PDB file of C-alpha atoms in Angstrom:
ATOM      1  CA  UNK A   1      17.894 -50.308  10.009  1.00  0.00           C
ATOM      2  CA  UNK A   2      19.703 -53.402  10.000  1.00  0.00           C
ATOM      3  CA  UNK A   3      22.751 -55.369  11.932  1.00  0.00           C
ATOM      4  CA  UNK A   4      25.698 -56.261  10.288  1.00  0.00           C
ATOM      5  CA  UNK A   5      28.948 -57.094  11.127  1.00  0.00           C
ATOM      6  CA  UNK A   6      32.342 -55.056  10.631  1.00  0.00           C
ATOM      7  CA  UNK A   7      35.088 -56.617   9.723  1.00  0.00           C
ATOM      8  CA  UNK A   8      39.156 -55.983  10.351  1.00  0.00           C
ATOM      9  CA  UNK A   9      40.857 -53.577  12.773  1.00  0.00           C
ATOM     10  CA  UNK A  10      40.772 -50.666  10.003  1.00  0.00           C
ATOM     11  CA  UNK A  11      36.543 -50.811   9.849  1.00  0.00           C
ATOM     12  CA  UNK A  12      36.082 -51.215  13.520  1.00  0.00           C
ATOM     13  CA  UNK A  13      38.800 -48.504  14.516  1.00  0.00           C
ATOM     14  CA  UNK A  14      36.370 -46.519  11.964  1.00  0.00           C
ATOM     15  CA  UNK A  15      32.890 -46.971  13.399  1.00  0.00           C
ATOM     16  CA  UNK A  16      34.374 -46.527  16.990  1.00  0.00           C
ATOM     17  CA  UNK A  17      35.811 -43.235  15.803  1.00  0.00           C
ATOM     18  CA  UNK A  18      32.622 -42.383  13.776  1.00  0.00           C
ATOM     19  CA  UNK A  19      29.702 -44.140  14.647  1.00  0.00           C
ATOM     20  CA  UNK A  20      29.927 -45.331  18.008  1.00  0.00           C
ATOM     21  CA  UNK A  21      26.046 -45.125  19.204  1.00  0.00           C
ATOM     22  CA  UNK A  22      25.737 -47.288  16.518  1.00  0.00           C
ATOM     23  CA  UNK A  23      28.465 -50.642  17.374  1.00  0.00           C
ATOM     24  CA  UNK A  24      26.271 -52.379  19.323  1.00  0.00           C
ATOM     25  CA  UNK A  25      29.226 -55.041  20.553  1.00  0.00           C
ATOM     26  CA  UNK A  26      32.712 -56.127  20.022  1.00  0.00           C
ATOM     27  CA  UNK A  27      34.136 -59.803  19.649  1.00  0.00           C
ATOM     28  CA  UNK A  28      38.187 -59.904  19.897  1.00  0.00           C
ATOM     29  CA  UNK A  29      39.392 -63.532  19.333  1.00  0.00           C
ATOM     30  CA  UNK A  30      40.849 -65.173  22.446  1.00  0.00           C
ATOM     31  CA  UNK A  31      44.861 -64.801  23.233  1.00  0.00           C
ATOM     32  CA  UNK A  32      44.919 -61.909  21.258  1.00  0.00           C
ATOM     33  CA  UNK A  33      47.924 -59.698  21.200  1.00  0.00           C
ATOM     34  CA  UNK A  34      47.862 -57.466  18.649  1.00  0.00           C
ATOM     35  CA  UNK A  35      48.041 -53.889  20.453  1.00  0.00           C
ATOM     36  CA  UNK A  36      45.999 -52.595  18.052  1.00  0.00           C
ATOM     37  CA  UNK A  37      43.218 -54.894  18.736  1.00  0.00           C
ATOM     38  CA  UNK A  38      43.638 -54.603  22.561  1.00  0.00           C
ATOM     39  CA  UNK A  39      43.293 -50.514  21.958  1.00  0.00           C
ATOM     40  CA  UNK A  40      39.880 -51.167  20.267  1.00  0.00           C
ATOM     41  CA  UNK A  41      38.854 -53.206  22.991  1.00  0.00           C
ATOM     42  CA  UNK A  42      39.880 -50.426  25.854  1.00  0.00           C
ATOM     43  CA  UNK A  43      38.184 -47.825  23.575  1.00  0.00           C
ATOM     44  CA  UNK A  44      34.965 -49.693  22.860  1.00  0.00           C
ATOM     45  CA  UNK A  45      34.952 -50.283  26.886  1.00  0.00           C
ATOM     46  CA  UNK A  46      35.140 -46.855  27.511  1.00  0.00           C
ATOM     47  CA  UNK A  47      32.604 -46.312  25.212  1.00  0.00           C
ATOM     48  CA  UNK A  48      30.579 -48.311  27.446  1.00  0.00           C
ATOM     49  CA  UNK A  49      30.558 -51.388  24.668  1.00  0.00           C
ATOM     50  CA  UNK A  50      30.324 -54.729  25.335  1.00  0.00           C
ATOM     51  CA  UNK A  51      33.537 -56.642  24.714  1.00  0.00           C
ATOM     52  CA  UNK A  52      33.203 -60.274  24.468  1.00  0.00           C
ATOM     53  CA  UNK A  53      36.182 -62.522  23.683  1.00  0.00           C
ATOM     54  CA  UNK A  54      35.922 -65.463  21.290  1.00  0.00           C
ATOM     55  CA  UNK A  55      37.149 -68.464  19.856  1.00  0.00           C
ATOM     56  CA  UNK A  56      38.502 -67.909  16.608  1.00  0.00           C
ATOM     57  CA  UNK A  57      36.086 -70.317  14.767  1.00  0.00           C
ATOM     58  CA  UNK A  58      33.346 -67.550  15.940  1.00  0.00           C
ATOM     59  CA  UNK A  59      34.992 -64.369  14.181  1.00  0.00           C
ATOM     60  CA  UNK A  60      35.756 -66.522  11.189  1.00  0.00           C
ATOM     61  CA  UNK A  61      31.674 -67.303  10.861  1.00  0.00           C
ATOM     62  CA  UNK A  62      30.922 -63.806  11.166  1.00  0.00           C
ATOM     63  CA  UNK A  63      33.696 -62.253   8.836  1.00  0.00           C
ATOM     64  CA  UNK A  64      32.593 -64.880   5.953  1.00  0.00           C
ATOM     65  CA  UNK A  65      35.580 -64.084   3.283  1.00  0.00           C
ATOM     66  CA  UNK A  66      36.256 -60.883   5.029  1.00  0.00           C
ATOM     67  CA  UNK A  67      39.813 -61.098   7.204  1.00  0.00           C
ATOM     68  CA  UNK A  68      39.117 -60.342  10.504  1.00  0.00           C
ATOM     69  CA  UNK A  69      42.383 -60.101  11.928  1.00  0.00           C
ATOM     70  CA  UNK A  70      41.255 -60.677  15.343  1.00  0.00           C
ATOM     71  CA  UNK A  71      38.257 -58.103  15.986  1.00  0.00           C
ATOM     72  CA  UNK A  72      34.664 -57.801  14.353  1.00  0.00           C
ATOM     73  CA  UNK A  73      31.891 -55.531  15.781  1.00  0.00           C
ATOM     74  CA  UNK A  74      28.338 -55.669  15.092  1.00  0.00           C
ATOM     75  CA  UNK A  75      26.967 -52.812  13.424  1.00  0.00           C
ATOM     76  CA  UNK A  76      23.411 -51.767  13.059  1.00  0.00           C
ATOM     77  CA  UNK A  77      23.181 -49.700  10.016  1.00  0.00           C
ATOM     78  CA  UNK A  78      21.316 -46.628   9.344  1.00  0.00           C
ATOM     79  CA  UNK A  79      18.782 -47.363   6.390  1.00  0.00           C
ATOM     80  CA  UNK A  80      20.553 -46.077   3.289  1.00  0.00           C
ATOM     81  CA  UNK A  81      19.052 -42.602   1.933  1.00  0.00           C
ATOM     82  CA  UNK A  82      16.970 -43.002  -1.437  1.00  0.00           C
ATOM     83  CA  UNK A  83      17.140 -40.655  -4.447  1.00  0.00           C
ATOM     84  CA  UNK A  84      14.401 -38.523  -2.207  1.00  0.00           C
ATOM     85  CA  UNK A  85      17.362 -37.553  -0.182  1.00  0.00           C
ATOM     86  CA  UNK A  86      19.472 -35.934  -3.116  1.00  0.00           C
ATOM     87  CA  UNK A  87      17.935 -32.467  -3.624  1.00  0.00           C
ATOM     88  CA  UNK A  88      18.556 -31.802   0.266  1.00  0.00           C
ATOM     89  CA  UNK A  89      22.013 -33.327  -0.046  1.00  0.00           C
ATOM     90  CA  UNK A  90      22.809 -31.024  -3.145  1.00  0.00           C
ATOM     91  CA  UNK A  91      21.188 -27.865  -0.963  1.00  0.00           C
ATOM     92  CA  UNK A  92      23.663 -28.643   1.913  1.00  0.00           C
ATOM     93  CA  UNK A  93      26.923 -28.735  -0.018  1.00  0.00           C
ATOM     94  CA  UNK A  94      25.943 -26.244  -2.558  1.00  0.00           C
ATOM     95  CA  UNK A  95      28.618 -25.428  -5.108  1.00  0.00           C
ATOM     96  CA  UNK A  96      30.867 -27.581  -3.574  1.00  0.00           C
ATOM     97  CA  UNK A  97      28.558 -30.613  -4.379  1.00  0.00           C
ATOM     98  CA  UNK A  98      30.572 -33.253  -5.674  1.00  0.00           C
ATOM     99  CA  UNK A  99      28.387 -36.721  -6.230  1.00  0.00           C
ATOM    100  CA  UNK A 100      29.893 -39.985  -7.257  1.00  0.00           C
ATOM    101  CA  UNK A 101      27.537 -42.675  -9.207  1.00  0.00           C
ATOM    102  CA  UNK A 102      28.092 -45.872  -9.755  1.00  0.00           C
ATOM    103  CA  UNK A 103      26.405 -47.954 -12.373  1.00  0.00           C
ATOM    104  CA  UNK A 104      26.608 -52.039 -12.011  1.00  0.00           C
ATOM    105  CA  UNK A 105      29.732 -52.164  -9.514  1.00  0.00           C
ATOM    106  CA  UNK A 106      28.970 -55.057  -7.963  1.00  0.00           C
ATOM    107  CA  UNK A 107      32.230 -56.116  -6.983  1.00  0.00           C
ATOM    108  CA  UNK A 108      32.813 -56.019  -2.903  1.00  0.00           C
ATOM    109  CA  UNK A 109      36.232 -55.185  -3.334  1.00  0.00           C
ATOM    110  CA  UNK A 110      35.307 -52.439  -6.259  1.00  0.00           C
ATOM    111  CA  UNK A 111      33.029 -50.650  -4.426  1.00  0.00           C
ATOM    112  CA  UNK A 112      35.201 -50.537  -0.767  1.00  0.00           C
ATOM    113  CA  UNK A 113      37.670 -49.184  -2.621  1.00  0.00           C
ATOM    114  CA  UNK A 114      35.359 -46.696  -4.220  1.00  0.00           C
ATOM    115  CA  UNK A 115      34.031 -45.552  -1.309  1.00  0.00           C
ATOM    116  CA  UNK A 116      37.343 -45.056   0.394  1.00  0.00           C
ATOM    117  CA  UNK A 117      38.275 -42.886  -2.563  1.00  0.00           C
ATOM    118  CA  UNK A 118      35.150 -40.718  -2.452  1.00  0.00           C
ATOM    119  CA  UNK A 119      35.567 -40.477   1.688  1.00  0.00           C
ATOM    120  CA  UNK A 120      39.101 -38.902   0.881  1.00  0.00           C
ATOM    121  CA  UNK A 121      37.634 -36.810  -1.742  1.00  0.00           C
ATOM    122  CA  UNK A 122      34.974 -35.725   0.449  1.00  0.00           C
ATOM    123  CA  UNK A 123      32.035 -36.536  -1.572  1.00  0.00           C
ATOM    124  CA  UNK A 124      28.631 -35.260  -0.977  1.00  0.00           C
ATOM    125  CA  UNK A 125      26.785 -38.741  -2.125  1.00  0.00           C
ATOM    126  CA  UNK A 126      27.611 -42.063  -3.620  1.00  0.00           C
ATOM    127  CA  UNK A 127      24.540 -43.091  -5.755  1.00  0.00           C
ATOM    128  CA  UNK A 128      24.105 -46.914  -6.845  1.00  0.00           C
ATOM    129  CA  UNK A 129      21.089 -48.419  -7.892  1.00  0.00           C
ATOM    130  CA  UNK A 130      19.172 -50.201  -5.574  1.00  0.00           C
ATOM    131  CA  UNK A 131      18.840 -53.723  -7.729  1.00  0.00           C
ATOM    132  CA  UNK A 132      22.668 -53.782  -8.953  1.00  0.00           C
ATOM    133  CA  UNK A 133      24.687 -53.166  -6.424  1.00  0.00           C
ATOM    134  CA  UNK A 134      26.428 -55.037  -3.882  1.00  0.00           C
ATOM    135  CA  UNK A 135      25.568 -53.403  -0.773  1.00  0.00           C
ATOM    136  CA  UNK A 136      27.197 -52.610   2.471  1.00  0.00           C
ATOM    137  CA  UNK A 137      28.856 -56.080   3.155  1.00  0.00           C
ATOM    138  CA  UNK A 138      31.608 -57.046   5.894  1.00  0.00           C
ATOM    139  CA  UNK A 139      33.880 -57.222   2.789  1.00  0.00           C
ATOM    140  CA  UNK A 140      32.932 -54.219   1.598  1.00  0.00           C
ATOM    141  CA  UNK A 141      33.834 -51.999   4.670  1.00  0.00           C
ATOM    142  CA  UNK A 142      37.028 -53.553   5.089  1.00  0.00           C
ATOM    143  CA  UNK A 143      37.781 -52.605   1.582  1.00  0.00           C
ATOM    144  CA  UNK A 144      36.525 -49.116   1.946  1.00  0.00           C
ATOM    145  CA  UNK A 145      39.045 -48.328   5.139  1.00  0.00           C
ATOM    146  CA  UNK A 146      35.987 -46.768   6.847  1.00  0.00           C
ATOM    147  CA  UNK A 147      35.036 -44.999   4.306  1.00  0.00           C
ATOM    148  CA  UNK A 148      31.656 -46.778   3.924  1.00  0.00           C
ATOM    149  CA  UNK A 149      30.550 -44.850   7.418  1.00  0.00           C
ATOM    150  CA  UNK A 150      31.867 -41.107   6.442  1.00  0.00           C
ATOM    151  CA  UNK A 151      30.212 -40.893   3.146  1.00  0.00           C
ATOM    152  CA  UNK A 152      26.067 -40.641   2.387  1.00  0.00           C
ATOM    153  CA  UNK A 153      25.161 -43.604   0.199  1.00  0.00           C
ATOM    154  CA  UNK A 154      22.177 -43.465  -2.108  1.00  0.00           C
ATOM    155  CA  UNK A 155      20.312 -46.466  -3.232  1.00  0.00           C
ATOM    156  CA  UNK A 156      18.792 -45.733  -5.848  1.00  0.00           C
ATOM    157  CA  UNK A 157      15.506 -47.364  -7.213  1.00  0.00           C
ATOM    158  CA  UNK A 158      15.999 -45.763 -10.438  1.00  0.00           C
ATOM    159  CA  UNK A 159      19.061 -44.657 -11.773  1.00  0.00           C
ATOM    160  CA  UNK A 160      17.698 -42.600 -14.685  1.00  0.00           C
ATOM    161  CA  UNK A 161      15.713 -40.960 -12.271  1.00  0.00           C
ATOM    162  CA  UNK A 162      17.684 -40.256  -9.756  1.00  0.00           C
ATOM    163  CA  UNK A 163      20.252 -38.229 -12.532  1.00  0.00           C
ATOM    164  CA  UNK A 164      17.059 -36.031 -13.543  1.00  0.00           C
ATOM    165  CA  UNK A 165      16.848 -34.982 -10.122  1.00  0.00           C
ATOM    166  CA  UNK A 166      20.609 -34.126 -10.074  1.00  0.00           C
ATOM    167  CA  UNK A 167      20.149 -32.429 -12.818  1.00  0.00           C
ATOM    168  CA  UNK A 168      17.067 -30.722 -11.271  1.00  0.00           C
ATOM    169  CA  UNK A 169      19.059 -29.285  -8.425  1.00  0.00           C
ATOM    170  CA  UNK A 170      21.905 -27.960 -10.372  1.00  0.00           C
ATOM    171  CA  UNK A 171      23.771 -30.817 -11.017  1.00  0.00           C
ATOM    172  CA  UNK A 172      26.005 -31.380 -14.116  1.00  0.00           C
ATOM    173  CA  UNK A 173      26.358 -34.325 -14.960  1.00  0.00           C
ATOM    174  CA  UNK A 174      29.664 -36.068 -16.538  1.00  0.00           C
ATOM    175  CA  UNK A 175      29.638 -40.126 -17.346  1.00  0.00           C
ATOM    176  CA  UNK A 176      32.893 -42.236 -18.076  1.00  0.00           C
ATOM    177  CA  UNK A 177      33.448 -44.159 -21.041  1.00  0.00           C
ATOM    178  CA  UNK A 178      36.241 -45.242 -23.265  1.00  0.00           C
ATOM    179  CA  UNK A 179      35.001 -44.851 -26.548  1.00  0.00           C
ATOM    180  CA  UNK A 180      34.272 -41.133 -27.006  1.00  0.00           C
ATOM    181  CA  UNK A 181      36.990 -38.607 -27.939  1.00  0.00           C
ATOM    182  CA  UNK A 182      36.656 -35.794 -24.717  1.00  0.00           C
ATOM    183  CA  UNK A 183      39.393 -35.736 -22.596  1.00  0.00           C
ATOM    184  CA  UNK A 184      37.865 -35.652 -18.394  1.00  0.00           C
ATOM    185  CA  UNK A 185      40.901 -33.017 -18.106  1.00  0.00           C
ATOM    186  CA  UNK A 186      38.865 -30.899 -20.984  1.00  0.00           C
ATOM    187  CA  UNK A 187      35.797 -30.797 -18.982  1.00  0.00           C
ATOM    188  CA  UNK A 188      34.642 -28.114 -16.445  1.00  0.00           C
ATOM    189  CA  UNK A 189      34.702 -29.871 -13.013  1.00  0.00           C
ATOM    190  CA  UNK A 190      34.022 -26.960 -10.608  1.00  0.00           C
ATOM    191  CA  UNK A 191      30.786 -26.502  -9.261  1.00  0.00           C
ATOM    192  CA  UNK A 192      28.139 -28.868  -8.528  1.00  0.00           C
ATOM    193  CA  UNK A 193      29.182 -32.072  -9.938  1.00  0.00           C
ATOM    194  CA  UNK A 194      28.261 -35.847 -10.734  1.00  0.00           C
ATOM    195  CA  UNK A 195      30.597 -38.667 -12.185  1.00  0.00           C
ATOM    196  CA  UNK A 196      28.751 -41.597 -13.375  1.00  0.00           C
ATOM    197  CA  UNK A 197      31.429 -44.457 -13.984  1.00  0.00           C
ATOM    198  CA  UNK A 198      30.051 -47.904 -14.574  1.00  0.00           C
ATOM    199  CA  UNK A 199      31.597 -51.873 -14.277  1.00  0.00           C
ATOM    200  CA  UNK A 200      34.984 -52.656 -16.279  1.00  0.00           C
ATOM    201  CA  UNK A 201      32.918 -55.160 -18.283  1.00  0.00           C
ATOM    202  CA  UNK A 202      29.766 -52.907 -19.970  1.00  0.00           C
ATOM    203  CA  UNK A 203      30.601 -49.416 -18.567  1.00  0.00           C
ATOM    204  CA  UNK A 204      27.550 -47.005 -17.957  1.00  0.00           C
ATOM    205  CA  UNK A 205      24.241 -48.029 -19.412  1.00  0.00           C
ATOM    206  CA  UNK A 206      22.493 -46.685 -22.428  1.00  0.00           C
ATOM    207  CA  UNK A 207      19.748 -44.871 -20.821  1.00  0.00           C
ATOM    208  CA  UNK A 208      22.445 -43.739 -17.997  1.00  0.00           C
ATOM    209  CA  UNK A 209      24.732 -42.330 -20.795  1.00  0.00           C
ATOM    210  CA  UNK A 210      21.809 -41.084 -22.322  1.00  0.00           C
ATOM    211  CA  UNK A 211      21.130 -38.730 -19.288  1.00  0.00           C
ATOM    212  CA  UNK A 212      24.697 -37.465 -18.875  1.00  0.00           C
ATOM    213  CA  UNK A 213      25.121 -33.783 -20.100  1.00  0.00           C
ATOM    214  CA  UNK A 214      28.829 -34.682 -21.175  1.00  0.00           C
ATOM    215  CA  UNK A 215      30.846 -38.534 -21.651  1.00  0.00           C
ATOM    216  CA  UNK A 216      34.345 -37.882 -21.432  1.00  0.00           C
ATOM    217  CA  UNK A 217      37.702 -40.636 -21.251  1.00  0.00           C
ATOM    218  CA  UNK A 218      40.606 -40.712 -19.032  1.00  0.00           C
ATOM    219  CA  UNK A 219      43.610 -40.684 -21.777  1.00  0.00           C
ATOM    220  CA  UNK A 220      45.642 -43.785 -21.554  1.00  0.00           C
ATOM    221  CA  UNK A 221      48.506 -43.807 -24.191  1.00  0.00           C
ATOM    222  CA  UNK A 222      49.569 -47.453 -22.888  1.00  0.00           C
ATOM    223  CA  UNK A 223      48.251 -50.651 -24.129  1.00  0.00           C
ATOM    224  CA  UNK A 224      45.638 -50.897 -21.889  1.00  0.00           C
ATOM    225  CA  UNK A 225      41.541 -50.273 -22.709  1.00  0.00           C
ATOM    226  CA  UNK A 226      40.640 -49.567 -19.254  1.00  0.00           C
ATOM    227  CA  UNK A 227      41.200 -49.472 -15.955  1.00  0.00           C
ATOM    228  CA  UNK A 228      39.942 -51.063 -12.801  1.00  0.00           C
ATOM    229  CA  UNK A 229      36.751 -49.171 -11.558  1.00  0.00           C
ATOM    230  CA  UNK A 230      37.726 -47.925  -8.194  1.00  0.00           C
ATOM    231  CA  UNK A 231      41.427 -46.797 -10.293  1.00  0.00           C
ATOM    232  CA  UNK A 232      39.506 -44.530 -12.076  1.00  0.00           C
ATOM    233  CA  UNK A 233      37.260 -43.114  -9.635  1.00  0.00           C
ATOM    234  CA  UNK A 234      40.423 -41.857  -7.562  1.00  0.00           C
ATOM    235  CA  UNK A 235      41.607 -40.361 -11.001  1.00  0.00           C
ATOM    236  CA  UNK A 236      38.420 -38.731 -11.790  1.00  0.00           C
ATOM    237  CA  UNK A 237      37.455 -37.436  -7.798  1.00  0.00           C
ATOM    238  CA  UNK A 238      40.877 -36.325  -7.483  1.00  0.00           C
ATOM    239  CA  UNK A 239      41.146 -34.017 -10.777  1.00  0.00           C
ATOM    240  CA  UNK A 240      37.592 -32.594  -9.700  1.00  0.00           C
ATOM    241  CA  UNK A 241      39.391 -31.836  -6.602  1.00  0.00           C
ATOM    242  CA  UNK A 242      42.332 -30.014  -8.447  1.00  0.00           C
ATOM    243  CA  UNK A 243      40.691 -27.796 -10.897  1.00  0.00           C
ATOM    244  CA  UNK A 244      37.982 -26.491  -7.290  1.00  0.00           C
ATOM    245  CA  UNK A 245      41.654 -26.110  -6.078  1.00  0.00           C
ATOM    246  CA  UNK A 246      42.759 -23.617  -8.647  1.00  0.00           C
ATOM    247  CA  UNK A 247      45.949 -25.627  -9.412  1.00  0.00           C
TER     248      UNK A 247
END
């Protein structure tokens, strides 16, 4: 486990709500008046949290480029699960397994996003490999809304890997890419399910692709080649989401 710091009122409303046990303190910036920051205060003292208040200067050296907005809290972070983890993850949401994998986001603001977007989606696991990834920054949980603490995340040592034991439990496995001529709205998205999108500037990898049982496109009849990462992830979670509903 390690301590971080969360960032903005959004992320700390989140881990109070959450993951309490784990906020080990809060700063609020001194004079504040924001009422939303002086909730979080009143609820992190009920929760029997230390509340300190700061000079400004102090929450801007924790939040780095994050923006605070008046309120950090520091976070010690359950150690991230490992492709180990997957088969029991799979077993526990059964046909309703729904796993998002990213390959090469590295982008804070990409992969908040993303996670947001699989939290709303209710996503079993978000996979990223261990070496090319950003991690779980301050920047990063703003981004994600407090989605980075309601969703699994699997770093993964190997990627390639880590599919064949998606596979291994059941898993089919779709990647995104532009240049192929299957439609995601032609695919079979019910059941247990992985998406495997990759960074706007190489996509999924060859031996990643290589692994996927199907490599589909989202259709875009503009003028654009592709769309931002954590764009298409809603688009892609979200039509998983409609064919399970029947509509």
């Amino acid at each position: 486990m390690s301590e971080n710091w969360i960032v903005g009122i959004n992320p700390v409303e989140g881990a109070l709500n959450n993951d309490a046990e784990r906020v080990r303190e809060v700063l609020v910036e001194n004079g504040q008046r924001n009422p939303r920051v002086n909730e979080l205060a009143e609820k992190a003292k009920a929760l029997k949290i230390p509340v300190h208040h700061r000079p400004r200067e102090q929450l801007d050296r924790v939040a780095g480029e994050a923006r605070h907005q008046g309120v950090v809290a520091l976070y010690q972070a359950p150690a991230l699960a490992s492709e180990q983890d997957l088969p029991e993850l799979i077993e526990q949401a059964g046909s309703n397994a729904l796993v998002l994998v990213l390959d090469g986001v590295t982008d804070p603001h990409n992969l908040g996003a993303c996670l947001r977007s699989a939290a709303a989606a209710k996503v079993t696991a978000v996979v990223v490999p261990k070496d090319r990834a950003v991690g779980i920054t301050p920047v990063v949980r703003r981004a994600s809304a407090g989605g980075a603490d309601r969703v699994p995340l699997v770093a993964a040592t190997n990627l390639a890997r880590a599919l064949r034991a998606l596979k291994d439990a059941g898993v089919w496995i779709t990647g995104l890419a532009g240049d192929t001529d299957q439609s995601i709205y032609d695919i079979d998205l019910k059941g247990p399910v992985a998406l495997v999108l990759g960074s706007e500037g190489e996509g999924i990898r060859r031996l990643t692709r290589e692994t996927c049982d199907f490599v589909a496109k989202i259709p875009m009849p503009g003028t654009m080649e592709s769309l931002n990462v954590s764009v298409a992830t809603g688009i892609v979670l979200f039509e998983a989401l409609r064919q399970r509903s029947g509509r």
